[in-house]
Every structure is written in C-alpha cells, then in structure tokens.
PDB file of C-alpha atoms in Angstrom:
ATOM      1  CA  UNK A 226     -11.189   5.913 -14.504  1.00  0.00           C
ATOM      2  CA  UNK A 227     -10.491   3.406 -11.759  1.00  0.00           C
ATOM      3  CA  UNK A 228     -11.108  -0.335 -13.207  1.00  0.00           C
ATOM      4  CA  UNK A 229     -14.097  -2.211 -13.507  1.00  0.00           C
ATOM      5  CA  UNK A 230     -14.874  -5.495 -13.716  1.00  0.00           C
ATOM      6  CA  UNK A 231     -14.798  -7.391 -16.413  1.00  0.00           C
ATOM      7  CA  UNK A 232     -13.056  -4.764 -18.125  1.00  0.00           C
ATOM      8  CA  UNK A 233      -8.581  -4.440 -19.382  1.00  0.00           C
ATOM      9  CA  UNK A 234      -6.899  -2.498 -16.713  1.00  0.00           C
ATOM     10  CA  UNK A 235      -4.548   0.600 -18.482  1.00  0.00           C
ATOM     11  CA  UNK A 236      -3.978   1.187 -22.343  1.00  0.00           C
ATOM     12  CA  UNK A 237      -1.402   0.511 -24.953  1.00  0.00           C
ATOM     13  CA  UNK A 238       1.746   2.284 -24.775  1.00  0.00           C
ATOM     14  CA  UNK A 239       5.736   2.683 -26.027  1.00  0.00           C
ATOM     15  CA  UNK A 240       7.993   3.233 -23.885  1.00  0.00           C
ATOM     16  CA  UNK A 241       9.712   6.939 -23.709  1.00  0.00           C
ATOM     17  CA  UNK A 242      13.126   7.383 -23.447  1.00  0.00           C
ATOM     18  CA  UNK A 243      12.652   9.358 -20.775  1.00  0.00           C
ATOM     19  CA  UNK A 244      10.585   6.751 -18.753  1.00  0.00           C
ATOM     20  CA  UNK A 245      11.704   7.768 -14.686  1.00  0.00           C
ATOM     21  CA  UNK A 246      12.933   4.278 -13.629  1.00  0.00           C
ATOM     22  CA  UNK A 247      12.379   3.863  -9.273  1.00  0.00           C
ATOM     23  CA  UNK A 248      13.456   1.728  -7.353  1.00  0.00           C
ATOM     24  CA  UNK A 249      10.811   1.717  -4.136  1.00  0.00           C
ATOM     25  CA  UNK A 250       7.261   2.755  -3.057  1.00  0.00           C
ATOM     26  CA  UNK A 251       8.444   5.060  -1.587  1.00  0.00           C
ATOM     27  CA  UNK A 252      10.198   6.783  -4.121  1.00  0.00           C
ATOM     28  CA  UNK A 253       7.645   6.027  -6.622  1.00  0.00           C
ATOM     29  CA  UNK A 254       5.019   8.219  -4.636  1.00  0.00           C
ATOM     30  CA  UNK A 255       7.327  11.496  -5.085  1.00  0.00           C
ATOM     31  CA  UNK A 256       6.694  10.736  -8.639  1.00  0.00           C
ATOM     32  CA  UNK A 257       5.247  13.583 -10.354  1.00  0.00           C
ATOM     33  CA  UNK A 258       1.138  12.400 -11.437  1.00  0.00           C
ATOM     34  CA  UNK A 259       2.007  13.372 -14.852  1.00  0.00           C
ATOM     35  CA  UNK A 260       5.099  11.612 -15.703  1.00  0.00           C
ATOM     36  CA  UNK A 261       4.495   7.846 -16.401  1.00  0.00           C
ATOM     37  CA  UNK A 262       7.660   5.897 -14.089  1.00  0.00           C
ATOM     38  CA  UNK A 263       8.483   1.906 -14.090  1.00  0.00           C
ATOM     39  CA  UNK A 264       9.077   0.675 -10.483  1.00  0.00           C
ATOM     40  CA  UNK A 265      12.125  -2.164 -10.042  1.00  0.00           C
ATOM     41  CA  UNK A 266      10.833  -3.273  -6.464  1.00  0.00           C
ATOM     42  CA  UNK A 267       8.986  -2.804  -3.723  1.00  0.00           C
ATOM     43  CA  UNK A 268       5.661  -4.203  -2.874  1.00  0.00           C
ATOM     44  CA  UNK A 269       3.901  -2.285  -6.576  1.00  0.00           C
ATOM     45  CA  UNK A 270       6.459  -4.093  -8.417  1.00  0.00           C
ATOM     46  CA  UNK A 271       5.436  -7.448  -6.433  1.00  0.00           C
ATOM     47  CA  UNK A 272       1.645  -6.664  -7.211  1.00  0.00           C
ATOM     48  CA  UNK A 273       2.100  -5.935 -10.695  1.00  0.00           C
ATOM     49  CA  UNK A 274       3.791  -9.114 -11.109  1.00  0.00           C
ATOM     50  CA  UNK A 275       7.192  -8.169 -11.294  1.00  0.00           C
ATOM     51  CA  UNK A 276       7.191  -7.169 -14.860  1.00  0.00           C
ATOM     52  CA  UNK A 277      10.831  -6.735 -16.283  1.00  0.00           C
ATOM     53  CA  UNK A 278      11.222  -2.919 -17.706  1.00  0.00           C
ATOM     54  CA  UNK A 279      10.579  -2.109 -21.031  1.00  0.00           C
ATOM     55  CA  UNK A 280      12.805  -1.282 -23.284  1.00  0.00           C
ATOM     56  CA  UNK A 281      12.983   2.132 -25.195  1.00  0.00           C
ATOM     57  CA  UNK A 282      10.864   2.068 -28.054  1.00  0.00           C
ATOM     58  CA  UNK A 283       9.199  -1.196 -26.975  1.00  0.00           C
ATOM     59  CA  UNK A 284       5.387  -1.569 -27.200  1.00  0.00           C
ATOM     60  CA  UNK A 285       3.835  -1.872 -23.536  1.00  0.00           C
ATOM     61  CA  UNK A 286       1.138  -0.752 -21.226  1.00  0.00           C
ATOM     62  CA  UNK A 287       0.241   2.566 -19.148  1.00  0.00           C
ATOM     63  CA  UNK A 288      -1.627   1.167 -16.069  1.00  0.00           C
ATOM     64  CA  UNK A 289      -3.058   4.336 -13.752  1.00  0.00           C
ATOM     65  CA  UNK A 290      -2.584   3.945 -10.117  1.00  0.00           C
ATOM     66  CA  UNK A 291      -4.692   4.868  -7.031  1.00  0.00           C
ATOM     67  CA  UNK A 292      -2.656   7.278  -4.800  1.00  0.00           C
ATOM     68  CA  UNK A 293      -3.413   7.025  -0.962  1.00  0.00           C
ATOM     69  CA  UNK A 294      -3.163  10.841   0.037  1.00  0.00           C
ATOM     70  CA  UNK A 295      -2.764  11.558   3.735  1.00  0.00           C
ATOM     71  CA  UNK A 296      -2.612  13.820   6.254  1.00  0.00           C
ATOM     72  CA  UNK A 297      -0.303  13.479   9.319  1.00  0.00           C
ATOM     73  CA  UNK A 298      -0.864  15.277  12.714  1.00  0.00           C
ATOM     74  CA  UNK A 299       2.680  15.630  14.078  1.00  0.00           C
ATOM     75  CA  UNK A 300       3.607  16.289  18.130  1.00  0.00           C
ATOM     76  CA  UNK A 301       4.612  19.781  17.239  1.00  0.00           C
ATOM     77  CA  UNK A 302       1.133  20.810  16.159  1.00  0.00           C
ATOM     78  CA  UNK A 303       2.211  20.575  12.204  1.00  0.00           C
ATOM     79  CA  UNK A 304       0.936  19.268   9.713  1.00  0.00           C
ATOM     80  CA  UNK A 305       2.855  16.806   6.849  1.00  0.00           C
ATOM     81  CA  UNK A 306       0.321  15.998   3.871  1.00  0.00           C
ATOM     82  CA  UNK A 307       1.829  13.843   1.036  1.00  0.00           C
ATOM     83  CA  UNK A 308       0.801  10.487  -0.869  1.00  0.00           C
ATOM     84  CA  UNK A 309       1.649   6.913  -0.386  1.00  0.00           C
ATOM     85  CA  UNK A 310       1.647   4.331  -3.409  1.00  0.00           C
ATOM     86  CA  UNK A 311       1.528   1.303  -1.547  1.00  0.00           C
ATOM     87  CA  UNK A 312       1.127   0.715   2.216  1.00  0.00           C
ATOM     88  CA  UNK A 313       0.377   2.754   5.190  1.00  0.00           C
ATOM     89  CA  UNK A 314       1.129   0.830   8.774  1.00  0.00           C
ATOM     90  CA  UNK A 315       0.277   1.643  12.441  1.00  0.00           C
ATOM     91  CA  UNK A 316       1.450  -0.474  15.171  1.00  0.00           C
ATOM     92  CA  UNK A 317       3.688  -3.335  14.996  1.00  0.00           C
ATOM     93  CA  UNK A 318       2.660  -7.075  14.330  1.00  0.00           C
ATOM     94  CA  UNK A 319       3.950  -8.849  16.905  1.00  0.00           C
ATOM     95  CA  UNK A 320       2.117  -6.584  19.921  1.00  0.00           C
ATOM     96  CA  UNK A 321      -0.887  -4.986  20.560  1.00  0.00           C
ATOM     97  CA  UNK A 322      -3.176  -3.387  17.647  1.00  0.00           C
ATOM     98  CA  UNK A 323      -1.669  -3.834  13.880  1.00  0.00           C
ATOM     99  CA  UNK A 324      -3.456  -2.105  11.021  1.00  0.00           C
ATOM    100  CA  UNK A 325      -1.754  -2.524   6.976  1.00  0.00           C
ATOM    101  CA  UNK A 326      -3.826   0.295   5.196  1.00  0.00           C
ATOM    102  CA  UNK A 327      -3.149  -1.275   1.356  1.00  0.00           C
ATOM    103  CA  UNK A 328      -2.737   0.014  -1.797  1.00  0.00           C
ATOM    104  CA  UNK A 329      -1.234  -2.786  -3.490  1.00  0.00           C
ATOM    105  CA  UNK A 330      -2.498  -5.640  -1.561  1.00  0.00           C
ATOM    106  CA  UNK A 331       1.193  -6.422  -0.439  1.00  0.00           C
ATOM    107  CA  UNK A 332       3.194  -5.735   2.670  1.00  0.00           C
ATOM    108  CA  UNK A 333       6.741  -6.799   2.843  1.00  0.00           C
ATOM    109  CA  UNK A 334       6.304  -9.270  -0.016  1.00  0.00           C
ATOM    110  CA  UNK A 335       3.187 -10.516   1.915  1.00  0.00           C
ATOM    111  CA  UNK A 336      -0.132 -10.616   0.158  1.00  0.00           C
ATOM    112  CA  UNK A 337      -2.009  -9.462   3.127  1.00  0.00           C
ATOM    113  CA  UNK A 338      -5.257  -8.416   1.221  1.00  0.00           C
ATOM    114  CA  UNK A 339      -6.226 -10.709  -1.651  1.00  0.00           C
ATOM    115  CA  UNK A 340      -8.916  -8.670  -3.000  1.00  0.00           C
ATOM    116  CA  UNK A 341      -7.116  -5.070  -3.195  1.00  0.00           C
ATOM    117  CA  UNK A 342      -5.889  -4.013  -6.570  1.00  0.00           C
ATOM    118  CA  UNK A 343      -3.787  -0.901  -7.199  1.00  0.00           C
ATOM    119  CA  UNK A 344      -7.105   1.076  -9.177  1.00  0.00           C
ATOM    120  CA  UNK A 345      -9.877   0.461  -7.963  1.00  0.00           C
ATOM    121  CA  UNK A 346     -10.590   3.266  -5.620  1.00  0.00           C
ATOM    122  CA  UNK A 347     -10.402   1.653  -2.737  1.00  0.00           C
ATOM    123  CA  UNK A 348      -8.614   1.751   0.713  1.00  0.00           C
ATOM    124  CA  UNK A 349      -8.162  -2.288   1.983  1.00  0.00           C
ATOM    125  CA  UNK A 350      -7.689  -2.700   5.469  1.00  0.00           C
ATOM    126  CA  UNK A 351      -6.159  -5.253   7.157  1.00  0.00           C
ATOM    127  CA  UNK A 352      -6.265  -5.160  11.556  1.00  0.00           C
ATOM    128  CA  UNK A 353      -4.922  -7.409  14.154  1.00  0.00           C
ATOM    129  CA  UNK A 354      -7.010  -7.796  17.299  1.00  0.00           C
ATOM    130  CA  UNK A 355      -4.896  -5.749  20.212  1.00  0.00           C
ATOM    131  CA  UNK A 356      -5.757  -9.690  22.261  1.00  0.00           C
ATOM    132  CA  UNK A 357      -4.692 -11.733  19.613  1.00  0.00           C
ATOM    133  CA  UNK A 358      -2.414 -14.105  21.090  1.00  0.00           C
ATOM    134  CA  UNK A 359       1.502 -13.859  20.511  1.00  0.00           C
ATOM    135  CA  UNK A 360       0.986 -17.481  19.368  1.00  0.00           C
ATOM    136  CA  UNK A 361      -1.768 -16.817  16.744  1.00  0.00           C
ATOM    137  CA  UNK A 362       0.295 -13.741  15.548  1.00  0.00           C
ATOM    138  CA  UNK A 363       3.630 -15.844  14.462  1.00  0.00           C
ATOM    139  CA  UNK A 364       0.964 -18.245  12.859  1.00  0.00           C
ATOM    140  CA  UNK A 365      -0.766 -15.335  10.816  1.00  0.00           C
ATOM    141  CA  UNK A 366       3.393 -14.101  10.115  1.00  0.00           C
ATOM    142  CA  UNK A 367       4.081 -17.755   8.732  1.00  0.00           C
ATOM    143  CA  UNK A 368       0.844 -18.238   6.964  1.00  0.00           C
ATOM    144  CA  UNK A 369       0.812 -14.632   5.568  1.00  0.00           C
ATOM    145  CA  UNK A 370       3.797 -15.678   2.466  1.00  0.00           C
ATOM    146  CA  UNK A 371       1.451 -17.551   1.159  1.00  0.00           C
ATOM    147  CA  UNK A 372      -1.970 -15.336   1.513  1.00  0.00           C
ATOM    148  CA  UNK A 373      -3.268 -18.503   3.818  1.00  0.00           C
ATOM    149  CA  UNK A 374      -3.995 -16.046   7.065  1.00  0.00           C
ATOM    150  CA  UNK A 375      -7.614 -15.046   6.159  1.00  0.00           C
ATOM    151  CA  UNK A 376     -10.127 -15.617   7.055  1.00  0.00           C
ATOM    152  CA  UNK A 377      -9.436 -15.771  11.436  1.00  0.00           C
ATOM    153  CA  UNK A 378     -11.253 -14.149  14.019  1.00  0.00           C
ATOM    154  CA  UNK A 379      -8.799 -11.926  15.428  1.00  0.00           C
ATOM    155  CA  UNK A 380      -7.965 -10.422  11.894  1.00  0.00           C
ATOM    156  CA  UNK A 381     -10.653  -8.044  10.354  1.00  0.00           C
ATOM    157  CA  UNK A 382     -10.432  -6.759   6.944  1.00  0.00           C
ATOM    158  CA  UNK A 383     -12.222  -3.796   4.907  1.00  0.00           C
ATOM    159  CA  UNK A 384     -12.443  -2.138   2.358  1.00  0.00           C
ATOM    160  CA  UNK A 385     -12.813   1.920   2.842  1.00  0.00           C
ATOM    161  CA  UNK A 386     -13.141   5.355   1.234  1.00  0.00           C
ATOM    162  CA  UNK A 387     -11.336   6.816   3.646  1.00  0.00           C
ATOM    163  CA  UNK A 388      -9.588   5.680   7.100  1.00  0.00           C
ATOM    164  CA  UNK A 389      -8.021   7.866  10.449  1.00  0.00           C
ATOM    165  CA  UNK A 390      -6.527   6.638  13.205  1.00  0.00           C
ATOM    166  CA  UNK A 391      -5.298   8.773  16.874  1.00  0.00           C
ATOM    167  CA  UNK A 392      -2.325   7.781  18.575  1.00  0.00           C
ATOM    168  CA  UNK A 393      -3.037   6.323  21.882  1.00  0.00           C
ATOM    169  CA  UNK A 394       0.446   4.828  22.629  1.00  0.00           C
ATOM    170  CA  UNK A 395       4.117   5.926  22.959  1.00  0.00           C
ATOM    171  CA  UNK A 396       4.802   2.303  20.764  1.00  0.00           C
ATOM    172  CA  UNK A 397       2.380   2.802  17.760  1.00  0.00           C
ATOM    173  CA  UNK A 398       4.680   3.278  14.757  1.00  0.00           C
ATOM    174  CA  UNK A 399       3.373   4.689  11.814  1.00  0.00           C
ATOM    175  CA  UNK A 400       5.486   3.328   8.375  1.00  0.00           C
ATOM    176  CA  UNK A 401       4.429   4.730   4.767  1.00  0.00           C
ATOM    177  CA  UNK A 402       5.742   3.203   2.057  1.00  0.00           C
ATOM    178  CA  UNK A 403       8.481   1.555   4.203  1.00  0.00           C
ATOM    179  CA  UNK A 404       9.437   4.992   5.590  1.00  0.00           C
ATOM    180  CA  UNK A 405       9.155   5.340   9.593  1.00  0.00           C
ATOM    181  CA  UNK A 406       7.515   8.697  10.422  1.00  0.00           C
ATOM    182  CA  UNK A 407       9.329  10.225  13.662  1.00  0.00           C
ATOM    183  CA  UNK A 408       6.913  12.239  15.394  1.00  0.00           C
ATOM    184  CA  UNK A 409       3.126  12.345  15.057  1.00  0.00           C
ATOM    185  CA  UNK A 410      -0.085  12.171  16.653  1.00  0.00           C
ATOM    186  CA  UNK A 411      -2.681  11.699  14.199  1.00  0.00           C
ATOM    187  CA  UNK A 412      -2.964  10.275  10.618  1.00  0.00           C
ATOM    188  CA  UNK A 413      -6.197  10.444   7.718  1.00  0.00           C
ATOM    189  CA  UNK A 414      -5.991   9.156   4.432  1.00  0.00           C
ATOM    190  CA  UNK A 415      -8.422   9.004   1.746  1.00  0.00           C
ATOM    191  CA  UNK A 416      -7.920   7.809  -1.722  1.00  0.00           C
ATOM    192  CA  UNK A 417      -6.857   9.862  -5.326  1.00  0.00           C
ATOM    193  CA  UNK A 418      -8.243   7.493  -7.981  1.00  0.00           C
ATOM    194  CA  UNK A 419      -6.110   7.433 -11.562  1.00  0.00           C
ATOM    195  CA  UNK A 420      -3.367   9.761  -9.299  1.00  0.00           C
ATOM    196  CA  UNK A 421      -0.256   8.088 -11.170  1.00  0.00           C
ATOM    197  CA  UNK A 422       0.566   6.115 -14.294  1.00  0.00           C
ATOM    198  CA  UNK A 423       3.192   2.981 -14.350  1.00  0.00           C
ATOM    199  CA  UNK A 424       4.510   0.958 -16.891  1.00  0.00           C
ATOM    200  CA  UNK A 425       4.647  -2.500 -17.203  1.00  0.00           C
TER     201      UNK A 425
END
C-alpha cells in the first residue's frame, strides 16, 4: 500500500538479528523483496534522512519501498531486466539531453526532485533541455545542493507510471543505481509499488 497523504508512512517494528545491513543503492536493489535490509549510504539513505541503524532488539520502523523495475535492450539483441531502488540516468549533465528517472528524489546527494518520495508509486522525472546552455547547466549543478534549480525553463519535470527512452547517440550513458551499463540500446521502466521493506 503505497502512502497517502495525510497518512504515517511504514509500521512499527524490532529489529532482527538478522537485519541484511547494505551499503549502496545499488546493492540494496539485489535485496531479496522479502527480507527487510537497513541501507548505510547512498542516495535512499540520504532520502530517508540518514537514520543511524538500529540496534538488535531495538524498537523501529518497517518503511516499504517502490522498486523501479526495468527492462534494458542491449546491442547484442539481449535482454537484461532487473530493479533499481533509487535512480535511473541517461545522458550526461554537462552536454546534450540529461534525464534523472527518481526513486528517491536524490541524485548524487542532490535533491533533484522535491516532490518524489520513495512509496508513492510514482516515477519523477527530471530532463535537461539538449540547448540548454553550458552556462545555465553549471548554474542548475551549483544550485542543485541545495534543491534551488526548479523551477527554469530548460528543466522539465514529471511525474510518470512508466517511462522508455531509445538510444540515439554513441555518448548517452545509461547509470542505475550508480552502476554504468556497458552496452545497450533501449531502456523501459515502470514502477513495483511496496516491492521492498527498509528499516529506519
């Protein structure tokens, strides 16, 4: 049940011994759905507020997480499905198009989209213009630590059920959860409401 307004987000909990402590996004989204896992870092742990862990025993709370599930189109004409907990990236912010598919909200300790919260069912999207001006881009890199870039013309921001994207151009990276992905021509991702559960 993704979280409504108005309403407390997760439910009381103690912390198990055998809580699965992480230590990225990244490795947080091989978690297994079942299995409820504290994250140390990463752009989660920044959205969550950087909660310390709980110790064993210790009276806490089990927060469910969205899970961004996604399918990847690689040169080779395979196909790579898996989930990403926080961020999905295409391009590169500095040049041409730049698109932060969020999770979290956060990007490199950046709180790109103010509005996105990690349950409620939502893909946030945040794009650069492919003309936005080299000048205007260090600007929204400077004003982006403090979530002072929004709103501006050349940056668009949504909020989807689902989002794909074609590669176009030899230089359009595509980064999941901080993780570069080699080869591929295609990406879709829709969302998994209530996929995970984290403690804090």
């Amino acid at each position: 049940m993704t979280i409504r307004k108005g309403q407390d987000w997760g439910k009381p909990f103690v912390m198990p011994s055998d809580c699965m402590v992480v230590a990225s996004d990244a490795e947080a989204a091989r978690s297994e759905p079942q299995a409820p896992f504290y994250v140390s870092s990463g752009d989660l742990h920044e959205a969550l507020g950087k909660p310390r862990q709980p110790k064993e025993g210790e009276e806490c709370q089990l927060l469910p997480i969205d899970a961004m599930q996604y399918v990847i189109q690689i040169s080779e004409g395979k196909e790579l499905s898996a989930f990403a907990i926080s961020s999905i990236t295409i391009g590169r912010w500095y040049r041409g198009a730049f698109f932060v598919l969020s999770n979290s909200g956060f990007h490199q300790s950046r709180h790109l989209l103010p509005r996105a919260h990690p349950n409620d069912g939502f893909l946030d999207l945040l794009s650069l213009r492919s003309s936005m001006p080299m000048r205007q881009r260090l600007l929204f890199k400077r004003k982006s630590r403090i979530s002072a870039h929004l709103p501006h013309p050349d940056i668009r921001v949504e909020r989807l059920d689902s989002f794909s994207f074609t590669r176009t151009k030899a230089h359009e990276s595509l980064i999941i959860d901080g993780i570069e992905i080699g080869s591929w021509s295609s990406v879709s991702v829709t969302v998994r409401p209530d996929y995970w559960h984290t403690v804090v």
